[in-house]
Amino acid sequence: MQSVAAALERLGELASSRGVARLAAAFAEAGHELALVGGPVRDAFLGRPINDLDFTTDANPDEILSVVEPIADAVWDIGRQFGTIGARLGDDVVEITTYRTDSYDGESRKPAVEFGDSLEGDLVRRDFTVNALALRLPQLALVDPSGGIDDLLAGILRTPSPATQSFGDDPLRMMRAARFASQLGFTIDTDALDALDELAPEIDRISAERVRDELSKLLLTESPRAGLEVLVSSGIAARVLPELPALRLEVDEHHHHKDVYEHSLTVLDQAIGYEKSRGTLDSPDLVMRLAALLHDIGKPATRRLEPGGVVSFHHHDVVGAKLAKKRLRALRFDNDTIAAVARLIELHLRFFGYTDGAWSDSAVRRYVRDAGDQLERLHILTRSDVTTRNRRKADRLGFAYDDLEARIAVLAEEEELAAVRPDLDGQQIMELLGVGPGPVIGEAYRFLLELRLDEGPLDPDVARERLLAWWAARD
């Protein structure tokens, strides 16, 4: 947390930048108010990078356009119905929104947008006091009607209006509370926590797309655990991601010191660590984090009590992949994300057979083939899934996976493993067998692929001989 003087100095430097200074001067000349608002002001006090430049004004959208168009390099009005105009001024991309006062009827999924008439009124309607900060331009006057600076200093998330009113107006703010708890490392105040518990069912009013976006933002924070724990303890997760709190009921057969819920959060923590340290994925990686969080969601449905009191979860990988697909579809995730997460969950147990005995080269090739373009994420997920406190066991699994990755690297260098395919293509198969396109070509292709996986690359002449022998035996 920076001092007020240091934060104002930083904001002053931003206000003097060419694009922002031009914008402020243009609004003042036109007789309109302009203020930098919300996240940029908050982050100046926290010493965080300032990215999005959001402004608010008493000008209506038509007036905003008339001020901005003459000075901007580009203007877009896709948010015009909500009072927002976007523009690019040199290196600065900005959004300018008319003062607002949202009107909620308690039933619709989105508020009706009504324009307000004062900066203070606009700020009071915002989600949390730490986001209800503004800097008037060009005066550089800080506006803080709700005590946001004090809450920044204390590391507290508090709503400007009573929490039950704020969350009742827009229930998505409850998920934003969880997200900011992770993103900023702040504590949610008691009134807001009580309101979360009381109003959790209201999240059902929010569209799946908005829930998805907020959940994704939470998962992409530096440390999502705190926010996820808020969602679970409040009952919100039971409504938007019920598979997560369901894990609290189960005990993991491999990790007796943790229940599956705690294990899954630890796997997520460790996956984020590997994601950063290995440097092989663009971080933060949403697919990686979804797979880590959801990798064991098949366990409640597959829990069985075996003779002797042992608990088993047979096929929870396959069941979990299906459950993940269903849940992510309900949340309107895109098809590529759904397919990747489901594939990782389906494969996350495959490695544990490696420690029972050395895999053949054929088994290693199949591991790589089945992982496809998810191989690096599978490496991270598998390593992260080791959460045992038994150091000897953890080291044994870690060394085994080191060995597997080394073998994959050697085979990849020798055989172009990332592009495993038969030694003859479809056209060559048709010419050799004297048949046209059809199911039999697919059968022949799969036969050659299995040869490739079992034996590695074959000389084309050898591949032809083996295919002809298969063809003769088939007849």
CSV table of C-alpha atoms in Angstrom, one decimal:
chain,number,residue,atom,x,y,z
A,1,MET,CA,0.0,0.0,0.0
A,2,GLN,CA,1.5,3.3,-1.1
A,3,SER,CA,1.0,6.6,0.8
A,4,VAL,CA,-1.7,9.0,-0.4
A,5,ALA,CA,1.0,11.4,-1.6
A,6,ALA,CA,2.8,8.7,-3.5
A,7,ALA,CA,-0.4,7.4,-5.1
A,8,LEU,CA,-1.5,11.0,-6.1
A,9,GLU,CA,1.9,11.6,-7.6
A,10,ARG,CA,1.6,8.4,-9.6
A,11,LEU,CA,-1.9,9.4,-10.7
A,12,GLY,CA,-0.6,12.8,-11.6
A,13,GLU,CA,2.0,11.3,-13.9
A,14,LEU,CA,-0.8,9.2,-15.6
A,15,ALA,CA,-3.0,12.3,-15.9
A,16,SER,CA,-0.2,14.2,-17.7
A,17,SER,CA,0.3,11.5,-20.3
A,18,ARG,CA,-0.4,12.7,-23.7
A,19,GLY,CA,-3.7,10.8,-24.3
A,20,VAL,CA,-5.2,11.4,-20.9
A,21,ALA,CA,-4.2,15.1,-20.8
A,22,ARG,CA,-5.8,15.7,-24.2
A,23,LEU,CA,-9.0,13.9,-23.0
A,24,ALA,CA,-9.2,15.9,-19.8
A,25,ALA,CA,-8.6,19.2,-21.6
A,26,ALA,CA,-11.2,18.5,-24.2
A,27,PHE,CA,-13.9,17.7,-21.7
A,28,ALA,CA,-13.1,20.8,-19.6
A,29,GLU,CA,-13.2,23.0,-22.7
A,30,ALA,CA,-16.6,21.5,-23.6
A,31,GLY,CA,-17.9,22.3,-20.1
A,32,HIS,CA,-18.2,18.7,-18.9
A,33,GLU,CA,-16.8,17.0,-15.8
A,34,LEU,CA,-14.4,14.1,-16.2
A,35,ALA,CA,-12.9,11.7,-13.6
A,36,LEU,CA,-10.6,8.7,-13.6
A,37,VAL,CA,-12.6,6.1,-11.7
A,38,GLY,CA,-12.5,2.7,-10.0
A,39,GLY,CA,-9.7,0.1,-10.6
A,40,PRO,CA,-7.0,2.5,-11.9
A,41,VAL,CA,-7.3,4.7,-8.8
A,42,ARG,CA,-7.4,1.7,-6.5
A,43,ASP,CA,-4.3,0.2,-8.1
A,44,ALA,CA,-2.4,3.4,-7.8
A,45,PHE,CA,-2.7,3.2,-4.1
A,46,LEU,CA,-1.8,-0.5,-4.0
A,47,GLY,CA,1.3,-0.1,-6.2
A,48,ARG,CA,-0.2,-2.5,-8.8
A,49,PRO,CA,0.1,-2.0,-12.5
A,50,ILE,CA,-2.5,0.3,-14.0
A,51,ASN,CA,-4.0,-1.2,-17.1
A,52,ASP,CA,-7.6,-0.3,-17.9
A,53,LEU,CA,-8.3,3.4,-18.0
A,54,ASP,CA,-12.0,4.0,-17.0
A,55,PHE,CA,-13.5,7.4,-16.9
A,56,THR,CA,-16.9,8.8,-15.9
A,57,THR,CA,-18.5,12.0,-16.9
A,58,ASP,CA,-21.7,14.1,-16.7
A,59,ALA,CA,-21.8,14.1,-20.5
A,60,ASN,CA,-24.4,11.8,-22.1
A,61,PRO,CA,-23.2,9.3,-24.8
A,62,ASP,CA,-23.9,11.7,-27.7
A,63,GLU,CA,-22.0,14.5,-26.0
A,64,ILE,CA,-19.1,12.1,-25.2
A,65,LEU,CA,-18.8,11.3,-28.9
A,66,SER,CA,-18.8,14.9,-29.9
A,67,VAL,CA,-15.9,15.6,-27.5
A,68,VAL,CA,-13.9,12.5,-28.2
A,69,GLU,CA,-14.2,12.1,-32.0
A,70,PRO,CA,-12.1,15.1,-32.9
A,71,ILE,CA,-9.1,14.1,-30.7
A,72,ALA,CA,-9.2,10.3,-30.9
A,73,ASP,CA,-7.4,8.0,-33.3
A,74,ALA,CA,-10.3,5.6,-33.1
A,75,VAL,CA,-13.7,5.5,-31.5
A,76,TRP,CA,-16.2,2.7,-30.8
A,77,ASP,CA,-19.7,2.9,-29.4
A,78,ILE,CA,-20.5,-0.8,-28.8
A,79,GLY,CA,-21.4,0.0,-25.2
A,80,ARG,CA,-23.5,3.1,-26.1
A,81,GLN,CA,-26.7,1.7,-24.7
A,82,PHE,CA,-25.0,1.4,-21.3
A,83,GLY,CA,-23.6,4.9,-21.6
A,84,THR,CA,-20.1,3.8,-22.5
A,85,ILE,CA,-17.9,5.1,-25.4
A,86,GLY,CA,-14.5,3.6,-26.1
A,87,ALA,CA,-11.6,5.4,-27.8
A,88,ARG,CA,-7.9,5.2,-28.5
A,89,LEU,CA,-5.7,8.2,-28.1
A,90,GLY,CA,-2.2,7.4,-29.0
A,91,ASP,CA,-1.0,4.6,-26.7
A,92,ASP,CA,-3.9,5.0,-24.4
A,93,VAL,CA,-7.1,3.0,-24.7
A,94,VAL,CA,-9.9,4.5,-22.7
A,95,GLU,CA,-13.6,4.0,-21.8
A,96,ILE,CA,-15.8,6.9,-20.8
A,97,THR,CA,-19.1,6.3,-19.2
A,98,THR,CA,-21.9,8.7,-18.3
A,99,TYR,CA,-22.7,8.9,-14.6
A,100,ARG,CA,-25.0,6.1,-13.8
A,101,THR,CA,-27.5,5.1,-11.2
A,102,ASP,CA,-28.6,1.5,-11.8
A,103,SER,CA,-32.3,0.5,-11.3
A,104,TYR,CA,-33.0,-3.1,-10.2
A,105,ASP,CA,-36.3,-4.8,-10.0
A,106,GLY,CA,-35.1,-7.8,-8.0
A,107,GLU,CA,-36.1,-10.2,-10.8
A,108,SER,CA,-34.3,-9.4,-14.0
A,109,ARG,CA,-30.8,-10.7,-14.6
A,110,LYS,CA,-29.5,-7.2,-15.6
A,111,PRO,CA,-30.1,-3.8,-14.2
A,112,ALA,CA,-31.9,-1.1,-16.2
A,113,VAL,CA,-29.4,1.6,-16.9
A,114,GLU,CA,-30.4,5.1,-15.8
A,115,PHE,CA,-28.0,8.0,-16.1
A,116,GLY,CA,-27.1,9.9,-12.9
A,117,ASP,CA,-26.2,13.5,-12.3
A,118,SER,CA,-23.3,13.5,-9.9
A,119,LEU,CA,-19.9,11.8,-9.5
A,120,GLU,CA,-20.6,11.0,-5.8
A,121,GLY,CA,-23.9,9.4,-6.8
A,122,ASP,CA,-22.1,7.3,-9.4
A,123,LEU,CA,-19.5,6.1,-6.9
A,124,VAL,CA,-22.0,5.1,-4.2
A,125,ARG,CA,-23.7,2.7,-6.6
A,126,ARG,CA,-20.4,0.7,-7.1
A,127,ASP,CA,-19.7,-2.7,-5.8
A,128,PHE,CA,-17.0,-2.0,-3.1
A,129,THR,CA,-15.6,1.0,-1.4
A,130,VAL,CA,-12.1,0.3,-2.7
A,131,ASN,CA,-13.5,0.6,-6.2
A,132,ALA,CA,-15.6,3.7,-5.4
A,133,LEU,CA,-12.7,6.1,-5.7
A,134,ALA,CA,-12.2,8.7,-8.4
A,135,LEU,CA,-9.8,11.4,-9.4
A,136,ARG,CA,-11.3,14.5,-10.9
A,137,LEU,CA,-9.5,15.8,-14.0
A,138,PRO,CA,-7.8,18.0,-14.7
A,139,GLN,CA,-8.0,19.2,-11.1
A,140,LEU,CA,-6.3,16.0,-9.7
A,141,ALA,CA,-8.9,16.1,-6.8
A,142,LEU,CA,-9.4,12.7,-5.1
A,143,VAL,CA,-13.1,11.8,-4.4
A,144,ASP,CA,-13.8,9.1,-1.8
A,145,PRO,CA,-17.4,9.3,-0.5
A,146,SER,CA,-17.5,5.9,1.2
A,147,GLY,CA,-14.2,5.6,3.0
A,148,GLY,CA,-12.4,3.5,0.3
A,149,ILE,CA,-9.0,4.8,1.3
A,150,ASP,CA,-9.4,3.6,4.8
A,151,ASP,CA,-10.6,0.2,3.6
A,152,LEU,CA,-7.6,0.0,1.3
A,153,LEU,CA,-5.3,0.7,4.2
A,154,ALA,CA,-7.1,-2.0,6.3
A,155,GLY,CA,-7.3,-4.5,3.4
A,156,ILE,CA,-11.1,-4.9,3.8
A,157,LEU,CA,-13.8,-5.4,1.2
A,158,ARG,CA,-16.9,-3.5,2.2
A,159,THR,CA,-19.9,-2.3,0.2
A,160,PRO,CA,-20.7,1.4,-0.1
A,161,SER,CA,-24.4,0.7,0.6
A,162,PRO,CA,-25.7,-2.0,3.0
A,163,ALA,CA,-24.4,-5.4,1.8
A,164,THR,CA,-27.8,-7.0,1.5
A,165,GLN,CA,-29.0,-4.1,-0.6
A,166,SER,CA,-25.9,-4.1,-2.8
A,167,PHE,CA,-25.8,-7.9,-3.4
A,168,GLY,CA,-29.6,-8.0,-3.8
A,169,ASP,CA,-29.4,-5.3,-6.5
A,170,ASP,CA,-26.7,-7.2,-8.4
A,171,PRO,CA,-26.0,-10.8,-7.1
A,172,LEU,CA,-22.9,-11.1,-9.3
A,173,ARG,CA,-21.2,-8.8,-6.8
A,174,MET,CA,-21.1,-11.7,-4.4
A,175,MET,CA,-18.8,-13.6,-6.9
A,176,ARG,CA,-16.8,-10.4,-7.4
A,177,ALA,CA,-16.3,-10.3,-3.6
A,178,ALA,CA,-14.7,-13.7,-3.8
A,179,ARG,CA,-12.6,-12.7,-6.8
A,180,PHE,CA,-11.3,-9.5,-5.1
A,181,ALA,CA,-10.5,-11.5,-2.0
A,182,SER,CA,-8.1,-13.5,-4.1
A,183,GLN,CA,-7.0,-10.8,-6.4
A,184,LEU,CA,-6.2,-8.2,-3.8
A,185,GLY,CA,-5.6,-10.4,-0.8
A,186,PHE,CA,-8.3,-8.6,1.2
A,187,THR,CA,-10.6,-9.8,3.9
A,188,ILE,CA,-14.4,-9.5,3.3
A,189,ASP,CA,-16.0,-7.6,6.1
A,190,THR,CA,-18.5,-9.3,8.5
A,191,ASP,CA,-21.7,-7.7,7.1
A,192,ALA,CA,-20.7,-8.7,3.5
A,193,LEU,CA,-20.0,-12.3,4.6
A,194,ASP,CA,-23.3,-12.5,6.3
A,195,ALA,CA,-25.0,-11.2,3.2
A,196,LEU,CA,-23.2,-13.8,1.1
A,197,ASP,CA,-24.7,-16.5,3.2
A,198,GLU,CA,-28.1,-15.0,3.2
A,199,LEU,CA,-28.4,-14.1,-0.4
A,200,ALA,CA,-26.5,-17.0,-2.1
A,201,PRO,CA,-29.7,-18.3,-3.8
A,202,GLU,CA,-30.0,-14.9,-5.6
A,203,ILE,CA,-27.0,-15.9,-7.8
A,204,ASP,CA,-29.5,-18.0,-9.7
A,205,ARG,CA,-30.7,-14.7,-11.2
A,206,ILE,CA,-27.4,-14.2,-13.0
A,207,SER,CA,-26.9,-15.5,-16.5
A,208,ALA,CA,-24.5,-18.5,-17.0
A,209,GLU,CA,-22.3,-16.3,-19.2
A,210,ARG,CA,-21.7,-13.7,-16.5
A,211,VAL,CA,-21.1,-16.4,-13.9
A,212,ARG,CA,-18.6,-18.1,-16.2
A,213,ASP,CA,-16.7,-14.8,-16.8
A,214,GLU,CA,-16.5,-14.1,-13.1
A,215,LEU,CA,-15.4,-17.6,-12.2
A,216,SER,CA,-12.7,-17.4,-14.9
A,217,LYS,CA,-11.5,-14.1,-13.6
A,218,LEU,CA,-11.2,-15.6,-10.1
A,219,LEU,CA,-9.3,-18.7,-11.4
A,220,LEU,CA,-6.9,-16.4,-13.2
A,221,THR,CA,-5.8,-14.5,-10.1
A,222,GLU,CA,-2.5,-15.1,-8.5
A,223,SER,CA,-4.0,-17.3,-5.7
A,224,PRO,CA,-7.6,-18.4,-6.4
A,225,ARG,CA,-7.9,-20.5,-3.2
A,226,ALA,CA,-9.2,-17.8,-0.9
A,227,GLY,CA,-12.0,-16.8,-3.3
A,228,LEU,CA,-13.0,-20.4,-4.0
A,229,GLU,CA,-13.2,-21.0,-0.2
A,230,VAL,CA,-15.5,-18.0,0.1
A,231,LEU,CA,-17.8,-19.4,-2.7
A,232,VAL,CA,-17.9,-22.8,-1.0
A,233,SER,CA,-18.5,-21.6,2.6
A,234,SER,CA,-21.2,-19.1,1.5
A,235,GLY,CA,-23.2,-21.7,-0.5
A,236,ILE,CA,-22.7,-19.9,-3.8
A,237,ALA,CA,-20.5,-22.6,-5.2
A,238,ALA,CA,-23.2,-25.2,-4.5
A,239,ARG,CA,-25.3,-23.2,-7.0
A,240,VAL,CA,-22.8,-22.4,-9.7
A,241,LEU,CA,-20.2,-25.2,-9.4
A,242,PRO,CA,-21.8,-27.8,-7.1
A,243,GLU,CA,-19.2,-30.4,-7.9
A,244,LEU,CA,-16.6,-28.5,-5.9
A,245,PRO,CA,-18.3,-28.4,-2.5
A,246,ALA,CA,-19.5,-32.0,-3.0
A,247,LEU,CA,-15.8,-33.0,-2.7
A,248,ARG,CA,-15.8,-32.1,1.0
A,249,LEU,CA,-17.8,-35.3,1.7
A,250,GLU,CA,-15.2,-37.6,0.4
A,251,VAL,CA,-11.8,-38.9,1.7
A,252,ASP,CA,-9.1,-39.5,-0.9
A,253,GLU,CA,-7.7,-43.0,-0.8
A,254,HIS,CA,-4.2,-41.8,-1.8
A,255,HIS,CA,-4.1,-38.8,0.5
A,256,HIS,CA,-5.5,-39.8,3.9
A,257,HIS,CA,-4.5,-36.5,5.5
A,258,LYS,CA,-6.7,-34.4,3.3
A,259,ASP,CA,-10.3,-34.7,2.1
A,260,VAL,CA,-10.8,-34.5,-1.7
A,261,TYR,CA,-11.8,-30.9,-1.5
A,262,GLU,CA,-8.6,-29.8,0.3
A,263,HIS,CA,-6.6,-32.0,-2.0
A,264,SER,CA,-8.1,-30.4,-5.1
A,265,LEU,CA,-7.3,-26.9,-3.8
A,266,THR,CA,-3.8,-28.0,-3.1
A,267,VAL,CA,-3.5,-29.5,-6.6
A,268,LEU,CA,-4.6,-26.1,-8.0
A,269,ASP,CA,-2.1,-24.3,-5.9
A,270,GLN,CA,0.7,-26.6,-7.1
A,271,ALA,CA,-0.4,-26.4,-10.7
A,272,ILE,CA,-0.2,-22.6,-10.6
A,273,GLY,CA,3.4,-23.0,-9.2
A,274,TYR,CA,4.4,-25.4,-12.0
A,275,GLU,CA,2.7,-23.2,-14.5
A,276,LYS,CA,4.9,-20.3,-13.5
A,277,SER,CA,8.2,-22.2,-12.8
A,278,ARG,CA,8.2,-24.4,-15.9
A,279,GLY,CA,7.5,-21.4,-18.2
A,280,THR,CA,6.0,-23.7,-20.9
A,281,LEU,CA,2.5,-22.3,-20.8
A,282,ASP,CA,1.2,-18.8,-21.1
A,283,SER,CA,0.5,-17.9,-17.5
A,284,PRO,CA,-2.2,-17.7,-16.2
A,285,ASP,CA,-3.7,-20.6,-18.0
A,286,LEU,CA,-7.5,-21.1,-17.6
A,287,VAL,CA,-7.6,-24.7,-19.0
A,288,MET,CA,-4.8,-25.8,-16.7
A,289,ARG,CA,-6.5,-24.3,-13.6
A,290,LEU,CA,-10.0,-25.6,-14.5
A,291,ALA,CA,-8.5,-29.1,-14.9
A,292,ALA,CA,-6.6,-28.9,-11.6
A,293,LEU,CA,-9.7,-27.8,-9.7
A,294,LEU,CA,-12.0,-30.3,-11.3
A,295,HIS,CA,-9.8,-33.3,-11.8
A,296,ASP,CA,-11.4,-35.4,-9.0
A,297,ILE,CA,-15.0,-34.4,-9.3
A,298,GLY,CA,-15.9,-37.9,-10.3
A,299,LYS,CA,-15.1,-39.3,-6.9
A,300,PRO,CA,-18.4,-38.6,-5.1
A,301,ALA,CA,-20.2,-40.6,-7.8
A,302,THR,CA,-17.8,-43.5,-7.8
A,303,ARG,CA,-17.1,-43.8,-4.0
A,304,ARG,CA,-17.3,-47.5,-2.9
A,305,LEU,CA,-16.6,-49.1,0.4
A,306,GLU,CA,-14.5,-52.2,-0.3
A,307,PRO,CA,-14.0,-55.2,2.0
A,308,GLY,CA,-11.8,-54.3,4.9
A,309,GLY,CA,-13.0,-50.7,5.0
A,310,VAL,CA,-11.0,-49.5,2.1
A,311,VAL,CA,-12.6,-46.7,0.1
A,312,SER,CA,-12.3,-46.8,-3.7
A,313,PHE,CA,-13.1,-44.5,-6.5
A,314,HIS,CA,-12.8,-46.7,-9.5
A,315,HIS,CA,-13.1,-45.0,-12.9
A,316,HIS,CA,-13.5,-41.5,-11.3
A,317,ASP,CA,-11.3,-40.2,-14.1
A,318,VAL,CA,-13.8,-41.2,-16.8
A,319,VAL,CA,-16.8,-40.2,-14.8
A,320,GLY,CA,-15.1,-36.9,-13.8
A,321,ALA,CA,-14.4,-36.1,-17.5
A,322,LYS,CA,-18.1,-36.5,-18.3
A,323,LEU,CA,-19.2,-34.4,-15.3
A,324,ALA,CA,-16.8,-31.6,-16.3
A,325,LYS,CA,-18.1,-31.5,-19.8
A,326,LYS,CA,-21.7,-31.2,-18.5
A,327,ARG,CA,-20.8,-28.5,-16.0
A,328,LEU,CA,-18.7,-26.4,-18.4
A,329,ARG,CA,-21.3,-26.6,-21.1
A,330,ALA,CA,-23.9,-25.4,-18.6
A,331,LEU,CA,-21.6,-22.4,-17.8
A,332,ARG,CA,-21.3,-21.7,-21.5
A,333,PHE,CA,-17.5,-22.3,-21.9
A,334,ASP,CA,-16.3,-22.7,-25.4
A,335,ASN,CA,-15.9,-26.1,-27.0
A,336,ASP,CA,-12.1,-26.1,-27.1
A,337,THR,CA,-11.9,-25.3,-23.4
A,338,ILE,CA,-14.4,-28.0,-22.5
A,339,ALA,CA,-12.6,-30.7,-24.7
A,340,ALA,CA,-9.2,-29.8,-23.3
A,341,VAL,CA,-10.3,-29.9,-19.6
A,342,ALA,CA,-12.2,-33.1,-20.0
A,343,ARG,CA,-9.3,-34.8,-21.8
A,344,LEU,CA,-6.9,-33.8,-19.0
A,345,ILE,CA,-9.3,-35.2,-16.3
A,346,GLU,CA,-9.7,-38.4,-18.2
A,347,LEU,CA,-5.9,-38.9,-18.5
A,348,HIS,CA,-4.8,-37.6,-15.1
A,349,LEU,CA,-4.4,-41.1,-13.5
A,350,ARG,CA,-2.6,-42.7,-16.5
A,351,PHE,CA,0.9,-42.0,-15.1
A,352,PHE,CA,0.4,-43.8,-11.8
A,353,GLY,CA,0.8,-47.1,-13.5
A,354,TYR,CA,4.3,-46.1,-14.5
A,355,THR,CA,5.7,-46.6,-11.0
A,356,ASP,CA,4.5,-50.3,-11.0
A,357,GLY,CA,7.0,-51.2,-13.7
A,358,ALA,CA,8.9,-49.6,-16.5
A,359,TRP,CA,6.7,-48.7,-19.5
A,360,SER,CA,7.7,-50.0,-22.9
A,361,ASP,CA,8.4,-47.4,-25.6
A,362,SER,CA,5.0,-48.4,-27.0
A,363,ALA,CA,3.3,-47.3,-23.8
A,364,VAL,CA,5.2,-44.0,-23.8
A,365,ARG,CA,4.2,-43.3,-27.4
A,366,ARG,CA,0.5,-44.0,-26.5
A,367,TYR,CA,0.7,-41.6,-23.5
A,368,VAL,CA,2.0,-38.9,-25.8
A,369,ARG,CA,-0.5,-39.7,-28.6
A,370,ASP,CA,-3.5,-39.7,-26.2
A,371,ALA,CA,-2.4,-36.4,-24.6
A,372,GLY,CA,-2.0,-34.8,-28.0
A,373,ASP,CA,-1.7,-31.0,-27.7
A,374,GLN,CA,-2.5,-31.2,-23.9
A,375,LEU,CA,0.8,-33.0,-23.1
A,376,GLU,CA,2.4,-30.1,-21.3
A,377,ARG,CA,-0.7,-29.5,-19.2
A,378,LEU,CA,-0.9,-33.2,-18.4
A,379,HIS,CA,2.7,-33.1,-17.2
A,380,ILE,CA,1.8,-30.3,-14.8
A,381,LEU,CA,-1.5,-31.8,-13.7
A,382,THR,CA,0.1,-35.2,-12.9
A,383,ARG,CA,3.0,-33.6,-11.0
A,384,SER,CA,0.5,-31.4,-9.1
A,385,ASP,CA,-1.7,-34.4,-8.2
A,386,VAL,CA,1.1,-35.6,-5.8
A,387,THR,CA,0.1,-33.9,-2.4
A,388,THR,CA,1.2,-36.6,0.0
A,389,ARG,CA,3.1,-35.6,3.1
A,390,ASN,CA,5.2,-38.8,2.8
A,391,ARG,CA,8.4,-37.3,1.5
A,392,ARG,CA,9.8,-40.6,0.3
A,393,LYS,CA,6.6,-41.4,-1.6
A,394,ALA,CA,6.5,-37.9,-3.1
A,395,ASP,CA,10.2,-38.1,-4.2
A,396,ARG,CA,9.6,-41.5,-5.7
A,397,LEU,CA,6.7,-40.2,-7.8
A,398,GLY,CA,8.6,-37.1,-8.8
A,399,PHE,CA,11.7,-39.1,-9.9
A,400,ALA,CA,9.5,-41.5,-11.8
A,401,TYR,CA,7.8,-38.6,-13.7
A,402,ASP,CA,11.2,-37.0,-14.4
A,403,ASP,CA,12.2,-40.3,-16.0
A,404,LEU,CA,9.0,-40.4,-18.1
A,405,GLU,CA,9.5,-36.9,-19.3
A,406,ALA,CA,13.1,-37.7,-20.2
A,407,ARG,CA,12.0,-40.8,-22.2
A,408,ILE,CA,9.4,-38.7,-24.0
A,409,ALA,CA,12.1,-36.2,-24.9
A,410,VAL,CA,14.4,-38.9,-26.3
A,411,LEU,CA,11.7,-40.6,-28.3
A,412,ALA,CA,10.4,-37.2,-29.5
A,413,GLU,CA,13.9,-36.3,-30.8
A,414,GLU,CA,14.3,-39.7,-32.5
A,415,GLU,CA,10.8,-40.1,-33.9
A,416,GLU,CA,9.1,-36.8,-34.1
A,417,LEU,CA,6.8,-38.1,-31.4
A,418,ALA,CA,4.5,-35.1,-31.4
A,419,ALA,CA,3.3,-36.0,-34.9
A,420,VAL,CA,2.9,-39.8,-34.5
A,421,ARG,CA,1.2,-41.2,-37.6
A,422,PRO,CA,1.4,-44.4,-39.7
A,423,ASP,CA,4.3,-44.9,-42.0
A,424,LEU,CA,1.9,-44.9,-45.0
A,425,ASP,CA,-0.7,-42.3,-45.6
A,426,GLY,CA,-4.3,-42.9,-46.8
A,427,GLN,CA,-3.5,-42.4,-50.5
A,428,GLN,CA,-0.6,-45.0,-50.3
A,429,ILE,CA,-2.9,-47.4,-48.5
A,430,MET,CA,-5.6,-47.2,-51.2
A,431,GLU,CA,-3.0,-47.6,-54.0
A,432,LEU,CA,-1.4,-50.6,-52.3
A,433,LEU,CA,-4.7,-52.4,-51.5
A,434,GLY,CA,-6.4,-51.4,-54.8
A,435,VAL,CA,-9.5,-50.0,-53.1
A,436,GLY,CA,-11.2,-46.7,-52.9
A,437,PRO,CA,-12.1,-44.5,-49.9
A,438,GLY,CA,-14.2,-46.3,-47.3
A,439,PRO,CA,-14.3,-47.9,-43.8
A,440,VAL,CA,-11.6,-50.4,-44.8
A,441,ILE,CA,-9.1,-47.6,-45.3
A,442,GLY,CA,-9.7,-46.4,-41.7
A,443,GLU,CA,-9.2,-50.0,-40.5
A,444,ALA,CA,-5.9,-50.2,-42.4
A,445,TYR,CA,-4.8,-46.8,-41.1
A,446,ARG,CA,-5.5,-47.8,-37.5
A,447,PHE,CA,-3.6,-51.1,-38.0
A,448,LEU,CA,-0.5,-49.2,-39.2
A,449,LEU,CA,-0.8,-46.7,-36.4
A,450,GLU,CA,-0.8,-49.4,-33.8
A,451,LEU,CA,2.4,-50.8,-35.5
A,452,ARG,CA,3.9,-47.3,-35.3
A,453,LEU,CA,3.1,-47.0,-31.6
A,454,ASP,CA,4.3,-50.6,-30.8
A,455,GLU,CA,7.5,-50.7,-32.9
A,456,GLY,CA,8.4,-47.1,-33.7
A,457,PRO,CA,9.1,-45.9,-37.3
A,458,LEU,CA,9.2,-48.6,-39.9
A,459,ASP,CA,10.9,-48.6,-43.3
A,460,PRO,CA,8.1,-47.9,-46.0
A,461,ASP,CA,8.9,-51.3,-47.6
A,462,VAL,CA,8.4,-53.1,-44.3
A,463,ALA,CA,5.2,-51.2,-43.6
A,464,ARG,CA,3.9,-52.3,-47.0
A,465,GLU,CA,4.7,-55.9,-46.3
A,466,ARG,CA,3.1,-55.8,-42.9
A,467,LEU,CA,0.0,-54.1,-44.4
A,468,LEU,CA,-0.3,-56.7,-47.2
A,469,ALA,CA,0.0,-59.5,-44.7
A,470,TRP,CA,-2.8,-57.9,-42.6
A,471,TRP,CA,-4.9,-57.6,-45.7
A,472,ALA,CA,-4.4,-61.2,-46.7
A,473,ALA,CA,-5.2,-62.5,-43.2
A,474,ARG,CA,-8.3,-60.2,-43.1
A,475,ASP,CA,-9.7,-61.9,-46.3
